[in-house]
Short mmCIF file of N, CA, C and O and ligand atoms in Angstrom, two decimals:
data_model
loop_
_atom_site.label_atom_id
_atom_site.label_comp_id
_atom_site.label_asym_id
_atom_site.label_seq_id
_atom_site.Cartn_x
_atom_site.Cartn_y
_atom_site.Cartn_z
N MET P 1 169.91 -115.82 81.15
CA MET P 1 169.03 -114.81 80.69
C MET P 1 169.71 -113.37 80.60
O MET P 1 170.47 -112.94 81.43
N LYS P 2 169.41 -112.65 79.42
CA LYS P 2 170.09 -111.39 79.15
C LYS P 2 168.99 -110.27 79.78
O LYS P 2 167.93 -110.60 79.85
N SER P 3 169.52 -109.22 80.06
CA SER P 3 168.86 -108.00 80.44
C SER P 3 169.33 -106.67 79.86
O SER P 3 170.70 -106.59 79.66
N TYR P 4 168.48 -105.85 79.52
CA TYR P 4 168.97 -104.51 78.85
C TYR P 4 168.08 -103.45 79.40
O TYR P 4 166.90 -103.58 79.78
N ARG P 5 168.66 -102.26 79.61
CA ARG P 5 167.92 -101.14 80.09
C ARG P 5 168.41 -99.84 79.45
O ARG P 5 169.56 -99.73 79.17
N LYS P 6 167.42 -99.11 79.10
CA LYS P 6 167.69 -97.79 78.52
C LYS P 6 166.55 -96.66 78.85
O LYS P 6 165.60 -97.08 79.01
N GLU P 7 167.01 -95.44 78.90
CA GLU P 7 166.16 -94.25 79.27
C GLU P 7 166.09 -93.40 78.05
O GLU P 7 167.14 -93.12 77.38
N PHE P 8 164.82 -92.79 77.64
CA PHE P 8 164.82 -91.79 76.61
C PHE P 8 164.37 -90.48 77.31
O PHE P 8 163.25 -90.69 78.27
N TRP P 9 164.66 -89.42 76.99
CA TRP P 9 164.23 -88.17 77.47
C TRP P 9 163.21 -87.55 76.51
O TRP P 9 163.63 -87.47 75.26
N PHE P 10 162.28 -86.89 76.97
CA PHE P 10 161.39 -86.05 76.22
C PHE P 10 161.29 -84.65 76.80
O PHE P 10 161.15 -84.57 77.86
N ASP P 11 161.01 -83.55 75.84
CA ASP P 11 160.81 -82.28 76.40
C ASP P 11 159.60 -81.74 75.51
O ASP P 11 160.01 -81.04 74.53
N VAL P 12 158.52 -82.07 75.78
CA VAL P 12 157.29 -81.85 74.95
C VAL P 12 156.91 -80.21 75.36
O VAL P 12 156.63 -79.93 76.43
N GLN P 13 156.75 -79.38 74.29
CA GLN P 13 156.44 -78.11 74.46
C GLN P 13 154.90 -77.86 74.92
O GLN P 13 154.42 -76.92 75.48
N ALA P 14 154.00 -78.81 74.28
CA ALA P 14 152.55 -78.53 74.65
C ALA P 14 152.28 -79.20 75.98
O ALA P 14 153.10 -79.97 76.54
N ARG P 15 151.07 -78.76 76.55
CA ARG P 15 150.72 -79.47 77.73
C ARG P 15 150.43 -80.82 77.63
O ARG P 15 150.78 -81.69 78.51
N MET P 16 149.76 -81.19 76.64
CA MET P 16 149.20 -82.60 76.27
C MET P 16 149.65 -82.97 74.67
O MET P 16 149.57 -82.13 73.78
N ALA P 17 150.32 -84.23 74.62
CA ALA P 17 150.84 -84.65 73.32
C ALA P 17 151.02 -86.21 73.47
O ALA P 17 151.25 -86.68 74.51
N PHE P 18 150.94 -86.70 72.26
CA PHE P 18 151.16 -88.08 72.05
C PHE P 18 152.27 -88.31 71.02
O PHE P 18 152.16 -87.72 69.97
N ILE P 19 153.10 -89.19 71.40
CA ILE P 19 154.50 -89.23 70.58
C ILE P 19 154.68 -90.82 70.36
O ILE P 19 154.65 -91.62 71.25
N ASN P 20 154.79 -91.14 69.12
CA ASN P 20 154.95 -92.62 68.66
C ASN P 20 156.42 -92.82 69.11
O ASN P 20 157.33 -92.35 68.46
N ILE P 21 156.63 -93.87 69.93
CA ILE P 21 157.97 -94.33 70.32
C ILE P 21 158.37 -95.54 69.92
O ILE P 21 159.30 -96.19 70.45
N THR P 22 157.52 -96.23 68.93
CA THR P 22 157.72 -97.67 68.49
C THR P 22 159.16 -97.85 68.05
O THR P 22 159.79 -98.83 68.41
N HIS P 23 159.67 -96.85 67.24
CA HIS P 23 160.98 -97.02 66.72
C HIS P 23 162.05 -96.97 67.67
O HIS P 23 163.09 -97.72 67.56
N HIS P 24 161.88 -96.19 68.74
CA HIS P 24 162.95 -96.10 69.93
C HIS P 24 163.02 -97.67 70.50
O HIS P 24 164.05 -98.07 70.74
N VAL P 25 161.80 -98.13 70.72
CA VAL P 25 161.83 -99.44 71.41
C VAL P 25 162.32 -100.59 70.53
O VAL P 25 163.08 -101.45 71.05
N ALA P 26 162.08 -100.48 69.15
CA ALA P 26 162.67 -101.51 68.23
C ALA P 26 164.10 -101.41 68.11
O ALA P 26 164.85 -102.41 68.08
N GLU P 27 164.63 -100.18 68.32
CA GLU P 27 166.12 -99.93 68.32
C GLU P 27 166.73 -100.65 69.44
O GLU P 27 167.79 -101.14 69.48
N CYS P 28 165.99 -100.46 70.68
CA CYS P 28 166.56 -100.98 71.84
C CYS P 28 166.55 -102.58 71.74
O CYS P 28 167.59 -103.14 72.15
N LEU P 29 165.58 -103.08 71.25
CA LEU P 29 165.37 -104.48 71.05
C LEU P 29 166.55 -105.02 70.13
O LEU P 29 167.19 -105.90 70.58
N GLU P 30 166.73 -104.27 69.00
CA GLU P 30 167.84 -104.63 68.20
C GLU P 30 169.22 -104.66 68.83
O GLU P 30 170.13 -105.54 68.85
N GLU P 31 169.42 -103.55 69.65
CA GLU P 31 170.70 -103.22 70.50
C GLU P 31 170.87 -104.46 71.55
O GLU P 31 171.97 -104.79 71.77
N SER P 32 169.73 -104.94 72.10
CA SER P 32 169.72 -105.87 73.09
C SER P 32 170.24 -107.22 72.61
O SER P 32 170.80 -108.14 73.54
N GLY P 33 169.88 -107.50 71.37
CA GLY P 33 170.31 -108.85 70.91
C GLY P 33 169.32 -109.96 71.30
O GLY P 33 169.39 -111.17 71.10
N ILE P 34 168.35 -109.52 71.99
CA ILE P 34 167.36 -110.55 72.68
C ILE P 34 166.33 -110.94 71.46
O ILE P 34 165.77 -110.17 70.85
N LYS P 35 166.02 -112.28 71.58
CA LYS P 35 165.29 -112.83 70.45
C LYS P 35 163.89 -113.32 70.92
O LYS P 35 162.96 -113.27 70.26
N GLU P 36 163.92 -113.76 72.24
CA GLU P 36 162.77 -114.23 72.79
C GLU P 36 162.67 -113.64 74.26
O GLU P 36 163.50 -113.88 74.99
N GLY P 37 161.58 -113.05 74.64
CA GLY P 37 161.51 -112.48 75.87
C GLY P 37 160.28 -111.41 76.03
O GLY P 37 159.26 -111.44 75.34
N LEU P 38 160.45 -110.45 76.99
CA LEU P 38 159.42 -109.46 77.04
C LEU P 38 160.27 -108.15 77.19
O LEU P 38 161.28 -107.89 77.65
N VAL P 39 159.55 -107.03 76.68
CA VAL P 39 159.88 -105.73 76.79
C VAL P 39 158.94 -104.85 77.74
O VAL P 39 157.73 -104.98 77.37
N LEU P 40 159.33 -104.20 78.53
CA LEU P 40 158.45 -103.29 79.49
C LEU P 40 158.83 -101.83 79.02
O LEU P 40 160.07 -101.58 79.04
N VAL P 41 157.88 -101.03 78.90
CA VAL P 41 158.09 -99.65 78.58
C VAL P 41 157.32 -98.74 79.43
O VAL P 41 156.00 -99.08 79.43
N ASN P 42 157.84 -97.95 80.29
CA ASN P 42 156.98 -97.21 81.28
C ASN P 42 157.52 -95.74 81.38
O ASN P 42 158.70 -95.39 81.21
N ALA P 43 156.53 -94.94 81.56
CA ALA P 43 156.89 -93.51 81.92
C ALA P 43 157.46 -93.28 83.37
O ALA P 43 157.03 -94.14 84.25
N MET P 44 158.44 -92.60 83.47
CA MET P 44 159.19 -92.46 84.74
C MET P 44 158.55 -91.26 85.63
O MET P 44 159.05 -90.80 86.45
N HIS P 45 157.34 -90.75 85.08
CA HIS P 45 156.76 -89.54 85.77
C HIS P 45 155.30 -89.69 85.94
O HIS P 45 154.59 -90.44 85.11
N ILE P 46 154.72 -89.20 86.98
CA ILE P 46 153.37 -89.49 87.33
C ILE P 46 152.36 -88.63 86.65
O ILE P 46 151.13 -88.63 86.95
N THR P 47 152.79 -87.78 85.80
CA THR P 47 151.90 -87.06 84.89
C THR P 47 152.13 -87.27 83.40
O THR P 47 151.80 -86.53 82.50
N ALA P 48 152.68 -88.52 83.07
CA ALA P 48 152.82 -88.95 81.84
C ALA P 48 152.52 -90.53 81.58
O ALA P 48 152.45 -91.19 82.61
N SER P 49 152.27 -91.01 80.44
CA SER P 49 151.76 -92.24 80.28
C SER P 49 152.68 -92.92 79.07
O SER P 49 153.14 -92.35 78.14
N VAL P 50 152.68 -94.20 79.07
CA VAL P 50 152.96 -95.12 77.99
C VAL P 50 151.87 -96.01 77.64
O VAL P 50 151.28 -96.82 78.59
N PHE P 51 151.30 -96.06 76.32
CA PHE P 51 150.17 -96.99 76.03
C PHE P 51 150.33 -97.36 74.56
O PHE P 51 151.19 -97.00 73.88
N ILE P 52 149.60 -98.41 74.16
CA ILE P 52 149.61 -98.94 72.80
C ILE P 52 148.06 -98.75 72.26
O ILE P 52 147.02 -98.97 72.82
N ASN P 53 148.24 -98.07 71.11
CA ASN P 53 147.07 -97.99 70.27
C ASN P 53 147.49 -97.69 68.85
O ASN P 53 148.66 -97.86 68.42
N ASP P 54 146.47 -97.19 68.10
CA ASP P 54 146.64 -96.85 66.69
C ASP P 54 147.35 -95.48 66.48
O ASP P 54 147.09 -94.67 67.10
N ASP P 55 148.14 -95.45 65.49
CA ASP P 55 148.97 -94.26 65.21
C ASP P 55 147.86 -93.48 64.11
O ASP P 55 148.36 -93.52 62.81
N GLU P 56 146.90 -92.88 64.59
CA GLU P 56 145.91 -92.25 63.79
C GLU P 56 145.54 -90.96 64.32
O GLU P 56 145.16 -90.84 65.46
N SER P 57 145.67 -89.71 63.46
CA SER P 57 145.48 -88.43 64.18
C SER P 57 144.24 -88.15 64.64
O SER P 57 144.07 -87.40 65.67
N GLY P 58 143.21 -88.70 64.02
CA GLY P 58 141.88 -88.52 64.44
C GLY P 58 141.60 -89.06 65.87
O GLY P 58 141.04 -88.46 66.77
N LEU P 59 142.15 -90.37 66.15
CA LEU P 59 142.08 -90.99 67.44
C LEU P 59 142.79 -90.11 68.42
O LEU P 59 142.28 -89.81 69.54
N HIS P 60 144.00 -89.67 68.10
CA HIS P 60 144.68 -88.85 69.13
C HIS P 60 143.93 -87.51 69.38
O HIS P 60 143.96 -87.17 70.70
N HIS P 61 143.27 -87.01 68.36
CA HIS P 61 142.49 -85.87 68.72
C HIS P 61 141.28 -86.25 69.75
O HIS P 61 140.98 -85.45 70.65
N ASP P 62 140.71 -87.26 69.35
CA ASP P 62 139.64 -87.95 70.18
C ASP P 62 140.01 -88.12 71.78
O ASP P 62 139.38 -87.81 72.61
N TYR P 63 141.29 -88.63 71.78
CA TYR P 63 141.79 -88.75 73.17
C TYR P 63 142.04 -87.54 73.78
O TYR P 63 141.50 -87.44 75.11
N GLU P 64 142.39 -86.43 73.12
CA GLU P 64 142.63 -85.20 73.85
C GLU P 64 141.26 -84.58 74.27
O GLU P 64 141.16 -84.11 75.42
N LYS P 65 140.37 -84.63 73.49
CA LYS P 65 138.90 -84.20 73.79
C LYS P 65 138.34 -84.99 74.89
O LYS P 65 137.72 -84.35 75.84
N TRP P 66 138.47 -86.38 74.69
CA TRP P 66 137.91 -87.11 75.95
C TRP P 66 138.53 -86.95 77.17
O TRP P 66 137.75 -86.70 78.22
N LEU P 67 139.86 -86.82 77.25
CA LEU P 67 140.54 -86.59 78.51
C LEU P 67 140.33 -85.19 79.28
O LEU P 67 140.11 -85.05 80.29
N GLU P 68 140.24 -84.26 78.13
CA GLU P 68 139.78 -83.04 78.65
C GLU P 68 138.40 -82.86 79.31
O GLU P 68 138.21 -82.08 80.15
N LYS P 69 137.57 -83.62 78.77
CA LYS P 69 136.23 -83.77 79.27
C LYS P 69 136.21 -84.46 80.50
O LYS P 69 135.40 -84.13 81.54
N LEU P 70 137.01 -85.57 80.75
CA LEU P 70 137.03 -86.35 82.03
C LEU P 70 137.71 -85.48 83.10
O LEU P 70 137.15 -85.57 84.25
N ALA P 71 138.73 -84.87 82.82
CA ALA P 71 139.64 -84.08 83.72
C ALA P 71 140.14 -82.84 83.09
O ALA P 71 141.15 -82.62 82.72
N PRO P 72 139.17 -81.88 83.09
CA PRO P 72 139.42 -80.50 82.42
C PRO P 72 140.62 -79.75 83.21
O PRO P 72 140.72 -79.87 84.46
N HIS P 73 141.60 -79.16 82.54
CA HIS P 73 142.56 -78.49 83.12
C HIS P 73 142.16 -77.33 84.00
O HIS P 73 142.70 -77.07 85.13
N GLU P 74 141.02 -76.63 83.39
CA GLU P 74 140.40 -75.47 84.15
C GLU P 74 139.02 -75.68 84.52
O GLU P 74 138.37 -76.54 83.85
N PRO P 75 138.48 -75.15 85.48
CA PRO P 75 139.28 -74.34 86.53
C PRO P 75 140.20 -75.00 87.41
O PRO P 75 139.84 -76.07 87.76
N VAL P 76 141.38 -74.38 87.40
CA VAL P 76 142.45 -75.12 88.22
C VAL P 76 141.95 -75.28 89.74
O VAL P 76 142.48 -76.12 90.46
N SER P 77 141.19 -74.36 90.23
CA SER P 77 140.61 -74.55 91.60
C SER P 77 139.89 -75.78 92.00
O SER P 77 139.64 -75.90 93.05
N GLN P 78 139.41 -76.38 90.92
CA GLN P 78 138.66 -77.68 91.20
C GLN P 78 139.38 -78.96 91.78
O GLN P 78 138.73 -79.88 92.33
N TYR P 79 140.75 -78.75 91.74
CA TYR P 79 141.63 -79.92 92.23
C TYR P 79 142.31 -79.52 93.44
O TYR P 79 143.02 -78.50 93.53
N ARG P 80 142.14 -80.31 94.61
CA ARG P 80 142.86 -80.25 95.70
C ARG P 80 144.34 -80.24 95.66
O ARG P 80 145.13 -79.89 96.43
N HIS P 81 144.77 -81.18 94.63
CA HIS P 81 146.18 -81.26 94.43
C HIS P 81 146.84 -80.00 93.91
O HIS P 81 148.09 -79.80 94.07
N ASN P 82 146.15 -79.03 93.50
CA ASN P 82 146.69 -77.83 92.75
C ASN P 82 147.10 -76.82 93.88
O ASN P 82 146.31 -75.79 94.12
N THR P 83 148.20 -77.20 94.51
CA THR P 83 148.63 -76.32 95.55
C THR P 83 150.06 -75.81 95.20
O THR P 83 150.15 -74.53 94.76
N LEU P 84 151.02 -76.64 95.30
CA LEU P 84 152.43 -76.16 94.88
C LEU P 84 152.49 -76.24 93.47
O LEU P 84 153.19 -75.32 92.84
N GLU P 85 152.05 -77.26 92.70
CA GLU P 85 152.02 -77.34 91.22
C GLU P 85 150.42 -77.44 90.82
O GLU P 85 149.61 -77.88 91.47
N ILE P 86 150.26 -76.99 89.40
CA ILE P 86 149.08 -76.94 89.00
C ILE P 86 148.83 -78.00 87.87
O ILE P 86 148.86 -77.73 86.67
N ASN P 87 148.76 -79.13 88.25
CA ASN P 87 148.87 -80.36 87.32
C ASN P 87 147.86 -81.50 87.82
O ASN P 87 148.04 -82.62 87.38
N GLY P 88 146.79 -81.09 88.58
CA GLY P 88 145.89 -82.10 89.09
C GLY P 88 145.26 -82.91 87.98
O GLY P 88 145.06 -84.18 88.17
N ASP P 89 144.87 -82.28 87.01
CA ASP P 89 144.28 -82.88 85.90
C ASP P 89 145.25 -83.84 85.18
O ASP P 89 144.78 -85.09 84.69
N ALA P 90 146.48 -83.62 85.12
CA ALA P 90 147.56 -84.40 84.33
C ALA P 90 147.69 -85.67 85.15
O ALA P 90 147.88 -86.70 84.58
N HIS P 91 147.49 -85.63 86.33
CA HIS P 91 147.69 -86.98 87.26
C HIS P 91 146.53 -87.74 86.85
O HIS P 91 146.66 -89.06 86.70
N LEU P 92 145.29 -87.32 86.82
CA LEU P 92 144.14 -88.16 86.54
C LEU P 92 144.12 -88.65 85.01
O LEU P 92 143.72 -89.87 84.75
N LYS P 93 144.55 -87.87 84.14
CA LYS P 93 144.82 -88.15 82.77
C LYS P 93 145.80 -89.21 82.65
O LYS P 93 145.55 -90.37 81.96
N ARG P 94 146.81 -89.21 83.42
CA ARG P 94 147.86 -90.32 83.35
C ARG P 94 147.30 -91.70 83.86
O ARG P 94 147.72 -92.71 83.36
N GLN P 95 146.40 -91.55 84.96
CA GLN P 95 145.84 -92.68 85.48
C GLN P 95 144.94 -93.41 84.55
O GLN P 95 145.19 -94.72 84.52
N VAL P 96 144.26 -92.67 83.76
CA VAL P 96 143.30 -93.29 82.81
C VAL P 96 144.11 -93.99 81.47
O VAL P 96 143.85 -94.93 81.13
N MET P 97 145.21 -93.23 81.16
CA MET P 97 146.01 -93.82 79.95
C MET P 97 146.95 -94.78 80.32
O MET P 97 147.65 -95.43 79.47
N GLY P 98 147.31 -94.91 81.55
CA GLY P 98 148.23 -96.05 82.14
C GLY P 98 149.59 -95.60 82.09
O GLY P 98 150.04 -94.55 81.72
N ARG P 99 150.35 -96.39 83.05
CA ARG P 99 151.80 -96.11 83.24
C ARG P 99 152.70 -96.86 82.35
O ARG P 99 153.71 -96.24 82.00
N GLU P 100 152.36 -98.06 81.89
CA GLU P 100 153.47 -98.91 81.22
C GLU P 100 152.75 -99.84 80.26
O GLU P 100 151.49 -100.02 80.31
N VAL P 101 153.49 -100.40 79.25
CA VAL P 101 153.10 -101.43 78.44
C VAL P 101 154.06 -102.54 78.48
O VAL P 101 155.27 -102.31 78.79
N VAL P 102 153.74 -103.82 78.22
CA VAL P 102 154.58 -104.98 78.20
C VAL P 102 154.23 -105.54 76.79
O VAL P 102 153.09 -105.81 76.32
N VAL P 103 155.45 -105.82 75.91
CA VAL P 103 155.16 -106.48 74.64
C VAL P 103 155.90 -107.71 74.59
O VAL P 103 157.09 -107.70 75.00
N ALA P 104 155.41 -108.72 73.88
CA ALA P 104 156.21 -109.96 73.77
C ALA P 104 157.29 -109.83 72.68
O ALA P 104 156.91 -109.02 71.71
N ILE P 105 158.50 -110.42 72.79
CA ILE P 105 159.36 -110.54 71.64
C ILE P 105 159.38 -111.96 71.23
O ILE P 105 159.55 -112.87 71.88
N THR P 106 159.28 -111.99 69.95
CA THR P 106 159.21 -113.19 69.20
C THR P 106 160.12 -113.14 67.94
O THR P 106 159.93 -112.30 67.17
N ASN P 107 161.07 -114.14 67.80
CA ASN P 107 161.96 -114.14 66.71
C ASN P 107 162.58 -112.75 66.51
O ASN P 107 162.86 -112.29 65.34
N GLY P 108 162.91 -112.08 67.66
CA GLY P 108 163.63 -110.80 67.58
C GLY P 108 162.90 -109.57 67.25
O GLY P 108 163.36 -108.45 67.02
N ASN P 109 161.61 -109.78 67.19
CA ASN P 109 160.57 -108.65 66.72
C ASN P 109 159.52 -108.28 67.98
O ASN P 109 159.22 -109.29 68.83
N LEU P 110 159.10 -107.23 68.00
CA LEU P 110 158.02 -106.77 68.74
C LEU P 110 156.73 -107.51 68.18
O LEU P 110 156.28 -107.34 67.10
N ASP P 111 156.05 -108.35 69.04
CA ASP P 111 154.91 -109.24 68.64
C ASP P 111 153.67 -108.51 68.85
O ASP P 111 152.80 -108.75 69.82
N PHE P 112 153.45 -107.50 67.92
CA PHE P 112 152.25 -106.59 68.05
C PHE P 112 151.03 -107.32 67.37
O PHE P 112 151.01 -108.19 66.29
N GLY P 113 149.79 -106.93 67.77
CA GLY P 113 148.48 -107.12 67.09
C GLY P 113 148.46 -106.12 65.98
O GLY P 113 149.24 -105.27 65.86
N PRO P 114 147.37 -106.31 65.15
CA PRO P 114 147.26 -105.38 64.02
C PRO P 114 147.26 -103.89 64.42
O PRO P 114 146.52 -103.54 65.44
N TRP P 115 148.02 -103.00 63.70
CA TRP P 115 147.95 -101.58 63.96
C TRP P 115 148.51 -101.17 65.36
O TRP P 115 148.43 -99.93 65.60
N GLU P 116 148.85 -102.06 66.10
CA GLU P 116 149.52 -101.61 67.57
C GLU P 116 150.90 -100.96 67.27
O GLU P 116 151.74 -101.40 66.70
N GLN P 117 150.98 -99.73 67.95
CA GLN P 117 152.09 -98.92 68.17
C GLN P 117 152.32 -98.42 69.63
O GLN P 117 151.29 -98.38 70.14
N ILE P 118 153.44 -98.08 69.98
CA ILE P 118 153.70 -97.61 71.38
C ILE P 118 153.82 -96.25 71.50
O ILE P 118 154.51 -95.58 70.59
N PHE P 119 153.07 -95.49 72.23
CA PHE P 119 153.04 -94.09 72.37
C PHE P 119 153.35 -93.66 73.88
O PHE P 119 153.06 -94.30 74.88
N TYR P 120 154.17 -92.42 73.78
CA TYR P 120 154.39 -91.67 75.06
C TYR P 120 153.16 -90.65 75.12
O TYR P 120 153.04 -89.71 74.15
N GLY P 121 152.54 -90.57 76.23
CA GLY P 121 151.37 -89.66 76.39
C GLY P 121 151.93 -88.56 77.35
O GLY P 121 152.24 -88.87 78.61
N GLU P 122 151.96 -87.31 77.10
CA GLU P 122 152.34 -86.25 78.01
C GLU P 122 151.11 -85.43 78.36
O GLU P 122 150.33 -85.02 77.55
N PHE P 123 150.96 -85.13 79.66
CA PHE P 123 149.65 -84.52 80.18
C PHE P 123 150.23 -83.25 80.89
O PHE P 123 149.32 -82.35 81.45
N ASP P 124 151.41 -83.00 81.17
CA ASP P 124 151.95 -81.76 81.78
C ASP P 124 153.35 -81.49 81.31
O ASP P 124 154.39 -81.59 81.93
N GLY P 125 153.37 -81.06 80.10
CA GLY P 125 154.58 -80.85 79.34
C GLY P 125 155.35 -79.60 79.70
O GLY P 125 155.26 -79.09 80.78
N ARG P 126 156.30 -79.22 78.85
CA ARG P 126 157.21 -78.03 79.01
C ARG P 126 158.26 -78.29 80.24
O ARG P 126 158.60 -77.34 80.84
N ARG P 127 158.55 -79.56 80.29
CA ARG P 127 159.84 -79.97 81.26
C ARG P 127 160.16 -81.37 80.73
O ARG P 127 159.51 -82.06 80.15
N LYS P 128 161.49 -81.56 81.05
CA LYS P 128 162.10 -82.83 80.73
C LYS P 128 161.59 -84.16 81.45
O LYS P 128 161.40 -84.00 82.65
N LYS P 129 161.31 -85.14 80.69
CA LYS P 129 160.64 -86.44 81.30
C LYS P 129 161.27 -87.47 80.65
O LYS P 129 161.69 -87.51 79.48
N ARG P 130 161.34 -88.70 81.40
CA ARG P 130 162.11 -89.94 80.94
C ARG P 130 160.97 -91.06 80.83
O ARG P 130 159.96 -91.18 81.37
N VAL P 131 161.43 -91.91 79.83
CA VAL P 131 160.66 -93.30 79.62
C VAL P 131 161.81 -94.30 79.76
O VAL P 131 163.05 -94.10 79.19
N LEU P 132 161.34 -95.41 80.50
CA LEU P 132 162.27 -96.50 80.69
C LEU P 132 161.94 -97.68 79.75
O LEU P 132 160.79 -97.89 79.52
N VAL P 133 162.97 -98.22 79.12
CA VAL P 133 162.82 -99.45 78.39
C VAL P 133 163.59 -100.60 79.05
O VAL P 133 164.77 -100.43 79.22
N LYS P 134 163.01 -101.52 79.34
CA LYS P 134 163.69 -102.83 80.11
C LYS P 134 163.31 -104.14 79.27
O LYS P 134 162.18 -104.40 79.13
N ILE P 135 164.29 -104.77 78.91
CA ILE P 135 164.00 -105.91 78.05
C ILE P 135 164.76 -107.18 78.85
O ILE P 135 165.93 -106.99 79.18
N ILE P 136 163.97 -108.30 78.97
CA ILE P 136 164.66 -109.43 79.52
C ILE P 136 164.09 -110.59 78.51
O ILE P 136 163.21 -110.63 77.82
N GLY P 137 165.22 -111.60 78.55
CA GLY P 137 164.92 -112.71 77.70
C GLY P 137 166.24 -113.24 77.27
O GLY P 137 167.29 -113.23 77.77
N GLU P 138 166.16 -114.12 76.06
CA GLU P 138 167.44 -114.85 75.57
C GLU P 138 167.75 -114.40 74.15
O GLU P 138 166.67 -114.15 73.46
ZN1 ZN N 201 151.24 -82.80 90.63
#
């Protein structure tokens, strides 16, 4: 069995943003030479997500509105977590949007359903954060 590991760094200037990272993952897969297996992609920070959905700007706007309704950033005093850092909302948003995705690899390709793309979701930006790509297979 082969195994491959790579990290990507992001420095998002907005507090919340969604970035399509599908091409990064596809490049990793090509570099790995693995034709059949699984790829895991996860955020290495507890205020960021990796998730799969449609690359459609209306949907991303809807996510932002929905997440802000579920866990509004302000008033910051509503979160007990907001003592040393003011990112209680970002932890909750990350929990809803998930930590990681796993995608099947078939014939050397990411085996997606219709319109599926991989995204990095940032909920407490303006600092450097990592995403891990781990691939195993033959
Ligand atoms: Zn925190």
